[in-house]
């Protein structure tokens, strides 16, 4: 074990990501079930979209040459509904056409019905002369034949599932879900539901980390084996870790990684593999542990997060989330940073890089939660993201700051 000198977050992340080799296994899943999964191969279109020139409007298809002056009158020679194809357009006539229906050969414009007057004799008057291409969606204008519509490494959103379906993909190759075992450590922890709030013994606290970590892991596409609170005995801990490492890619724990703390997880991990304790120059979050255990079928990663709930949440977001995405071969590991004006002052800079809980206000700026303590989970619910503040950086009202929205970090 090495209690190292503090690392910058960027260095720590680079080092951690270097350990995260993409899982080689690919699952083929129904497109219905692929939400949030990472695409394992480029998805190419075997057709063009739209397949044919088609109408963008309910109206009349015609040749511009036949309606070259405003108020031209044309007979209606055919009717083309979506799902049917018409016949080549007889010259000097219009075709009644509906949205999405293929534009008949010969027609070069569609005039929407609101711009046509239906005469008593069944002919139409075209109020304004159309220009070629009017209200026609061109074949292939969305997707060309052979185009990559979704690149390998894309994390699939509901919109991406629709796009995949639009080119006929009923199934998609996706990275296997990382299997993650989750442990909490700490003899003070009590599971909600086992002891009523009024009966809590002094010093006891409810285990909150287990709830948000399990949920965050699931949202990052992981299959979670939740092992609860590790018993406070060396042999039992070693046995639990050994079993977890045999069937998981990652073991994630919270608590017990502070320097010098007496804790049973550290020696147990070391008995089965190796463990490095990192001091990361961020606030909240400083202590962090990375190790690896021999799971019998290759190494199992060990990641130990700090116990303070906000520290645990923030270190998950800035370190574990990109790690898990990299295991799945995702091409984007970092959230999009928004540059927004601070509507608060932050006069007391810390030597460490700080992640402050803030939320956007209706004036497009950021308000700060008043209590930035690392145990104050309220801040993470009140806030809708983190202000990323550099070491030694103070903030004055109106300064532009970097903001990481929870909406993306939790997605
Ligand atoms: P540790 O990192 O184990 O020293 O814990 C730091 C602080 O976080 C202590 O006040 C712990 O009681 C608290 N803590 C540790 N684990 C949890 C947890 N699972 N849920 C809530 N608080 C925790
Ligand atoms: Mg502890």
Coordinates of C-alpha atoms and ligand atoms in Angstrom, one line a residue:
X1 CA 0.0 0.0 0.0
X2 CA 1.2 3.5 -0.8
X3 CA -0.3 6.6 0.7
X4 CA 0.8 8.8 -2.2
X5 CA 1.2 12.5 -2.5
X6 CA -2.0 14.3 -3.8
X7 CA -2.8 13.8 -7.5
X8 CA -4.6 16.2 -9.6
X9 CA -8.0 15.0 -10.7
X10 CA -6.9 14.9 -14.4
X11 CA -3.9 12.8 -13.5
X12 CA -6.0 10.5 -11.3
X13 CA -8.5 10.1 -14.0
X14 CA -5.9 9.3 -16.7
X15 CA -4.3 6.7 -14.4
X16 CA -7.7 5.2 -13.6
X17 CA -8.8 5.1 -17.2
X18 CA -5.5 3.4 -18.2
X19 CA -6.7 0.4 -16.1
X20 CA -10.1 0.3 -17.8
X21 CA -9.7 -2.0 -20.8
X22 CA -13.0 -2.2 -22.7
X23 CA -14.9 -5.5 -22.0
X24 CA -14.6 -7.7 -25.1
X25 CA -18.0 -9.3 -24.9
X26 CA -20.9 -8.1 -27.1
X27 CA -24.6 -8.8 -26.4
X28 CA -27.1 -8.7 -29.2
X29 CA -30.3 -7.1 -27.7
X30 CA -33.6 -6.1 -29.0
X31 CA -33.7 -2.5 -30.1
X32 CA -36.5 -2.1 -27.6
X33 CA -34.1 -3.0 -24.8
X34 CA -31.0 -1.1 -25.9
X35 CA -31.7 2.2 -24.1
X36 CA -28.6 3.4 -22.3
X37 CA -26.4 0.6 -23.7
X38 CA -23.2 1.3 -25.7
X39 CA -23.2 0.4 -29.4
X40 CA -20.5 -2.2 -30.1
X41 CA -20.2 -1.7 -33.9
X42 CA -21.0 1.0 -36.4
X43 CA -24.6 0.8 -37.6
X44 CA -24.8 1.3 -41.3
X45 CA -27.9 1.9 -43.3
X46 CA -28.8 -0.6 -46.0
X47 CA -31.3 1.8 -47.5
X48 CA -31.7 5.4 -48.1
X49 CA -34.1 7.5 -45.9
X50 CA -36.5 8.6 -47.1
X51 CA -36.6 5.7 -49.7
X52 CA -38.4 7.9 -52.3
X53 CA -39.1 11.5 -52.9
X54 CA -42.2 12.2 -50.9
X55 CA -44.6 14.9 -50.0
X56 CA -44.0 17.0 -46.9
X57 CA -47.6 18.2 -46.9
X58 CA -51.2 17.3 -47.6
X59 CA -51.8 19.0 -51.0
X60 CA -51.3 18.6 -54.7
X61 CA -48.3 17.4 -56.7
X62 CA -47.7 19.1 -60.0
X63 CA -45.2 20.3 -62.6
X64 CA -44.1 23.8 -62.0
X65 CA -44.3 24.4 -65.7
X66 CA -48.0 23.6 -65.6
X67 CA -48.6 26.2 -62.9
X68 CA -46.2 28.9 -64.0
X69 CA -48.6 31.8 -63.3
X70 CA -50.5 32.6 -60.1
X71 CA -54.0 31.2 -60.2
X72 CA -53.4 28.4 -62.7
X73 CA -56.3 25.8 -62.9
X74 CA -55.5 22.1 -63.1
X75 CA -57.6 19.0 -63.2
X76 CA -56.8 16.3 -60.6
X77 CA -55.8 13.1 -62.3
X78 CA -55.0 10.8 -59.4
X79 CA -55.0 10.4 -55.6
X80 CA -51.9 9.2 -53.7
X81 CA -52.1 8.3 -50.0
X82 CA -49.1 7.5 -47.8
X83 CA -48.3 3.8 -48.3
X84 CA -49.4 3.7 -51.9
X85 CA -47.5 4.7 -55.1
X86 CA -49.1 6.7 -57.9
X87 CA -48.5 6.6 -61.6
X88 CA -46.5 9.0 -63.6
X89 CA -48.2 12.4 -63.6
X90 CA -50.1 13.2 -66.8
X91 CA -49.0 16.5 -68.1
X92 CA -51.2 19.5 -67.4
X93 CA -52.7 17.8 -64.3
X94 CA -52.2 17.7 -60.5
X95 CA -52.2 14.7 -58.2
X96 CA -54.0 14.8 -54.8
X97 CA -51.2 13.8 -52.4
X98 CA -50.9 13.2 -48.7
X99 CA -48.0 13.7 -46.3
X100 CA -45.3 11.0 -46.7
X101 CA -46.8 9.7 -50.0
X102 CA -44.3 9.2 -52.9
X103 CA -44.3 12.1 -55.3
X104 CA -45.2 10.8 -58.8
X105 CA -42.8 10.8 -61.6
X106 CA -43.0 14.0 -63.5
X107 CA -44.1 16.2 -60.6
X108 CA -41.5 18.6 -59.3
X109 CA -43.5 20.5 -56.6
X110 CA -46.2 20.0 -54.0
X111 CA -48.5 22.8 -53.2
X112 CA -50.1 22.5 -49.8
X113 CA -53.9 22.3 -49.8
X114 CA -54.3 25.6 -48.0
X115 CA -52.7 27.3 -51.0
X116 CA -55.1 25.6 -53.5
X117 CA -58.8 26.3 -54.1
X118 CA -61.0 23.2 -54.9
X119 CA -63.4 24.3 -57.6
X120 CA -67.0 23.0 -58.0
X121 CA -66.0 21.0 -61.1
X122 CA -63.3 19.1 -59.1
X123 CA -60.3 21.1 -60.6
X124 CA -58.0 23.1 -58.4
X125 CA -56.8 26.7 -58.6
X126 CA -53.2 27.1 -57.5
X127 CA -53.1 30.5 -55.9
X128 CA -49.3 31.0 -56.2
X129 CA -47.0 29.5 -58.8
X130 CA -44.7 27.0 -57.1
X131 CA -41.0 26.7 -57.4
X132 CA -39.3 23.3 -58.1
X133 CA -38.8 21.2 -55.1
X134 CA -41.5 22.9 -53.0
X135 CA -42.7 20.7 -50.1
X136 CA -40.8 17.6 -51.5
X137 CA -38.6 15.6 -49.1
X138 CA -35.8 14.2 -51.3
X139 CA -35.0 10.5 -51.3
X140 CA -31.9 10.0 -49.2
X141 CA -31.9 13.5 -47.8
X142 CA -31.9 12.1 -44.2
X143 CA -29.7 9.0 -44.6
X144 CA -27.7 7.9 -47.7
X145 CA -27.4 4.2 -48.5
X146 CA -24.4 2.9 -46.7
X147 CA -24.0 5.8 -44.3
X148 CA -23.1 5.2 -40.7
X149 CA -26.1 6.4 -38.7
X150 CA -24.8 5.5 -35.3
X151 CA -21.1 5.1 -34.6
X152 CA -19.6 2.4 -32.4
X153 CA -19.2 3.8 -28.9
X154 CA -22.5 5.7 -29.0
X155 CA -24.5 5.5 -25.8
X156 CA -28.0 4.8 -27.1
X157 CA -30.7 7.3 -26.3
X158 CA -34.4 7.0 -27.0
X159 CA -33.8 9.0 -30.2
X160 CA -31.0 6.7 -31.3
X161 CA -33.3 3.7 -30.9
X162 CA -35.8 5.4 -33.2
X163 CA -33.1 6.1 -35.7
X164 CA -32.0 2.5 -35.6
X165 CA -35.5 1.3 -36.1
X166 CA -36.0 3.7 -39.0
X167 CA -33.3 1.7 -41.0
X168 CA -34.8 -1.6 -40.0
X169 CA -32.7 -2.7 -37.1
X170 CA -34.7 -4.9 -34.7
X171 CA -31.6 -5.9 -32.7
X172 CA -28.4 -4.1 -31.9
X173 CA -24.9 -5.2 -30.8
X174 CA -24.0 -3.6 -27.5
X175 CA -21.2 -3.9 -25.0
X176 CA -21.9 -6.4 -22.2
X177 CA -23.1 -4.7 -19.0
X178 CA -20.2 -4.4 -16.5
X179 CA -20.9 -6.6 -13.5
X180 CA -20.3 -4.6 -10.3
X181 CA -20.3 -5.8 -6.7
X182 CA -21.3 -3.0 -4.3
X183 CA -20.3 -3.0 -0.6
X184 CA -20.7 -0.4 2.1
X185 CA -18.3 -0.3 5.1
X186 CA -18.7 1.2 8.5
X187 CA -20.1 -0.2 11.7
X188 CA -22.1 3.0 12.3
X189 CA -24.3 2.2 9.3
X190 CA -27.9 1.1 9.7
X191 CA -30.2 0.1 6.9
X192 CA -33.3 2.1 6.6
X193 CA -36.3 -0.1 7.5
X194 CA -34.4 -2.0 10.2
X195 CA -34.4 0.6 12.9
X196 CA -37.0 3.4 13.2
X197 CA -35.5 7.0 13.3
X198 CA -36.6 7.4 17.0
X199 CA -34.8 4.2 18.0
X200 CA -31.4 4.9 16.3
X201 CA -28.6 4.5 18.8
X202 CA -26.3 7.4 19.3
X203 CA -23.6 7.5 16.6
X204 CA -25.6 5.4 14.2
X205 CA -26.5 6.7 10.7
X206 CA -28.6 5.4 7.9
X207 CA -26.8 3.9 5.0
X208 CA -27.5 6.4 2.2
X209 CA -24.6 5.7 -0.1
X210 CA -25.8 2.3 -0.9
X211 CA -29.0 3.7 -2.4
X212 CA -27.5 6.3 -4.6
X213 CA -24.5 4.2 -5.6
X214 CA -26.7 1.3 -6.6
X215 CA -28.9 3.6 -8.7
X216 CA -25.9 5.4 -10.3
X217 CA -24.4 2.1 -11.2
X218 CA -27.6 0.9 -12.8
X219 CA -27.9 4.1 -14.8
X220 CA -24.4 3.6 -16.1
X221 CA -25.5 0.3 -17.6
X222 CA -24.1 -2.0 -14.9
X223 CA -25.5 -5.2 -13.5
X224 CA -25.2 -4.7 -9.7
X225 CA -24.6 -7.4 -7.2
X226 CA -25.4 -5.5 -4.0
X227 CA -23.6 -7.2 -1.1
X228 CA -24.8 -4.8 1.6
X229 CA -22.6 -3.8 4.5
X230 CA -19.4 -6.0 4.8
X231 CA -19.2 -7.7 8.1
X232 CA -16.5 -6.4 10.4
X233 CA -14.3 -9.5 10.3
X234 CA -11.2 -10.1 8.3
X235 CA -11.9 -13.7 7.2
X236 CA -15.5 -12.9 6.3
X237 CA -14.4 -9.9 4.3
X238 CA -11.8 -11.8 2.4
X239 CA -14.4 -14.5 1.6
X240 CA -16.9 -11.9 0.4
X241 CA -14.3 -10.2 -1.7
X242 CA -13.1 -13.4 -3.2
X243 CA -16.6 -14.5 -4.1
X244 CA -17.4 -11.1 -5.5
X245 CA -14.2 -11.0 -7.6
X246 CA -15.0 -14.3 -9.2
X247 CA -18.1 -13.1 -10.9
X248 CA -17.7 -9.3 -11.2
X249 CA -15.6 -6.9 -13.3
X250 CA -15.5 -4.3 -10.5
X251 CA -15.9 -4.2 -6.8
X252 CA -17.1 -0.8 -5.6
X253 CA -17.1 0.2 -1.9
X254 CA -17.8 3.3 0.1
X255 CA -16.1 4.3 3.3
X256 CA -12.9 3.3 5.0
X257 CA -10.4 4.7 2.6
X258 CA -9.2 7.7 4.7
X259 CA -5.5 7.6 5.5
X260 CA -4.6 5.8 8.7
X261 CA -8.2 4.6 9.3
X262 CA -8.5 1.2 10.9
X263 CA -10.6 -0.7 8.4
X264 CA -11.0 -4.3 7.4
X265 CA -11.5 -3.8 3.6
X266 CA -8.0 -2.6 2.9
X267 CA -6.1 -5.6 4.3
X268 CA -8.6 -7.9 2.8
X269 CA -8.1 -6.5 -0.6
X270 CA -4.4 -6.6 -0.1
X271 CA -4.6 -10.3 0.9
X272 CA -6.2 -11.0 -2.5
X273 CA -4.4 -8.5 -4.7
X274 CA -3.1 -5.0 -4.5
X275 CA -4.5 -1.7 -3.4
X276 CA -3.3 1.9 -3.8
X277 CA -4.6 4.7 -1.7
X278 CA -4.8 7.9 -3.6
X279 CA -5.1 11.4 -2.3
X280 CA -6.9 13.3 -5.0
X281 CA -6.7 17.1 -4.8
X282 CA -10.5 17.6 -5.1
X283 CA -13.1 18.8 -2.6
X284 CA -15.2 17.0 -1.7
X285 CA -13.7 13.7 -2.3
X286 CA -10.0 13.5 -1.4
X287 CA -9.5 9.9 -0.4
X288 CA -9.9 7.2 -3.1
X289 CA -8.6 3.7 -3.5
X290 CA -7.9 1.7 -6.7
X291 CA -6.8 -1.8 -6.6
X292 CA -7.1 -5.1 -8.4
X293 CA -8.0 -8.6 -7.2
X294 CA -7.3 -11.9 -8.8
X295 CA -10.8 -13.0 -9.6
X296 CA -9.6 -16.4 -11.0
X297 CA -10.8 -15.4 -14.5
X298 CA -8.7 -12.3 -14.9
X299 CA -8.3 -9.3 -12.7
X300 CA -11.3 -7.7 -11.0
X301 CA -11.0 -4.0 -10.4
X302 CA -11.4 -2.6 -6.9
X303 CA -12.5 1.0 -6.4
X304 CA -13.0 2.4 -2.9
X305 CA -14.9 5.7 -2.6
X306 CA -14.9 7.9 0.5
X307 CA -17.7 7.5 2.9
X308 CA -19.0 11.0 3.2
X309 CA -22.1 11.0 1.0
X310 CA -21.3 14.0 -1.1
X311 CA -17.7 12.9 -1.5
X312 CA -18.9 9.5 -2.5
X313 CA -21.3 11.0 -5.0
X314 CA -18.8 13.4 -6.5
X315 CA -16.0 10.9 -6.8
X316 CA -18.4 8.5 -8.5
X317 CA -19.4 11.2 -11.0
X318 CA -15.9 12.4 -11.8
X319 CA -14.0 9.1 -11.7
X320 CA -16.1 6.0 -11.6
X321 CA -18.6 7.1 -14.2
X322 CA -16.0 7.6 -17.0
X323 CA -14.3 4.4 -15.9
X324 CA -17.5 2.4 -16.3
X325 CA -18.3 4.0 -19.6
X326 CA -14.8 3.2 -20.8
X327 CA -15.3 -0.5 -19.8
X328 CA -18.3 -0.4 -22.2
X329 CA -16.3 1.2 -25.0
X330 CA -18.2 4.5 -24.9
X331 CA -16.6 7.1 -27.1
X332 CA -17.7 10.0 -24.9
X333 CA -16.6 9.7 -21.3
X334 CA -17.0 13.3 -20.1
X335 CA -20.1 15.4 -19.7
X336 CA -20.6 18.5 -21.7
X337 CA -19.5 21.5 -19.7
X338 CA -21.7 24.6 -19.7
X339 CA -20.2 28.0 -19.2
X340 CA -22.6 30.0 -17.1
X341 CA -22.5 33.2 -15.1
X342 CA -22.2 32.8 -11.3
X343 CA -25.0 34.6 -9.4
X344 CA -23.0 34.1 -6.2
X345 CA -19.7 34.9 -4.6
X346 CA -17.2 32.3 -3.6
X347 CA -14.5 34.3 -1.9
X348 CA -12.7 31.5 0.0
X349 CA -10.7 29.5 -2.5
X350 CA -9.4 26.1 -1.6
X351 CA -6.1 24.7 -2.6
X352 CA -8.0 21.8 -4.1
X353 CA -10.2 21.8 -7.2
X354 CA -13.7 22.1 -5.8
X355 CA -17.1 20.9 -7.0
X356 CA -19.8 23.1 -5.7
X357 CA -23.5 22.2 -5.7
X358 CA -25.4 24.8 -7.6
X359 CA -28.5 25.2 -9.7
X360 CA -29.6 27.2 -12.7
X361 CA -32.0 30.0 -12.1
X362 CA -34.6 31.4 -14.5
X363 CA -32.2 34.3 -15.4
X364 CA -29.7 31.8 -16.9
X365 CA -27.3 32.1 -14.0
X366 CA -26.2 29.8 -11.2
X367 CA -27.2 30.0 -7.5
X368 CA -25.1 28.3 -4.9
X369 CA -26.4 26.0 -2.1
X370 CA -25.4 27.7 1.2
X371 CA -24.0 24.6 2.9
X372 CA -21.2 22.9 0.9
X373 CA -20.3 20.4 3.6
X374 CA -19.3 16.9 2.3
X375 CA -22.0 15.2 4.3
X376 CA -24.8 17.5 3.2
X377 CA -26.8 15.4 0.8
X378 CA -29.5 18.0 0.7
X379 CA -27.2 20.1 -1.5
X380 CA -27.2 17.4 -4.2
X381 CA -31.0 17.3 -4.4
X382 CA -31.4 21.1 -4.2
X383 CA -28.7 21.5 -6.8
X384 CA -29.0 20.4 -10.4
X385 CA -25.3 20.2 -11.1
X386 CA -21.7 21.0 -10.0
X387 CA -19.6 24.1 -10.5
X388 CA -16.1 23.0 -11.3
X389 CA -13.8 25.5 -9.6
X390 CA -10.0 25.3 -10.1
X391 CA -7.5 25.2 -7.3
X392 CA -7.2 28.6 -5.6
X393 CA -10.0 30.0 -7.7
X394 CA -12.4 32.5 -6.2
X395 CA -15.6 33.4 -7.8
X396 CA -17.4 36.8 -7.9
X397 CA -20.9 37.5 -9.1
X398 CA -21.0 37.6 -12.9
X399 CA -17.9 35.5 -13.5
X400 CA -18.3 32.7 -16.0
X401 CA -17.9 29.3 -14.4
X402 CA -17.8 25.7 -15.6
X403 CA -21.1 23.8 -14.8
X404 CA -21.6 20.1 -15.1
X405 CA -25.4 19.3 -15.1
X406 CA -26.6 16.3 -13.1
X407 CA -29.1 15.6 -15.9
X408 CA -26.2 14.3 -17.9
X409 CA -24.0 12.9 -15.1
X410 CA -26.9 10.9 -13.7
X411 CA -28.1 9.7 -17.1
Ligands
LIG1 P1 -15.2 7.1 6.1 O1 -14.8 7.4 4.7 O2 -15.5 5.6 6.3 O3 -14.3 7.6 7.1 O4 -16.6 7.8 6.4 C1 -16.7 9.2 6.4 C2 -18.1 9.6 6.9 O5 -19.0 9.1 5.9 C3 -18.5 9.1 8.2 O6 -19.2 10.1 8.9 C4 -19.4 8.0 7.9 O7 -20.3 7.7 8.9 C5 -20.0 8.4 6.6 N1 -20.5 7.3 5.8 C6 -19.7 6.2 5.5 N2 -20.4 5.3 4.7 C7 -21.6 5.8 4.6 C8 -22.8 5.4 4.0 N3 -22.9 4.2 3.3 N4 -23.9 6.1 4.1 C9 -23.9 7.3 4.8 N5 -22.8 7.8 5.3 C10 -21.7 7.1 5.3
LIG2 MG1 -15.8 4.3 7.8

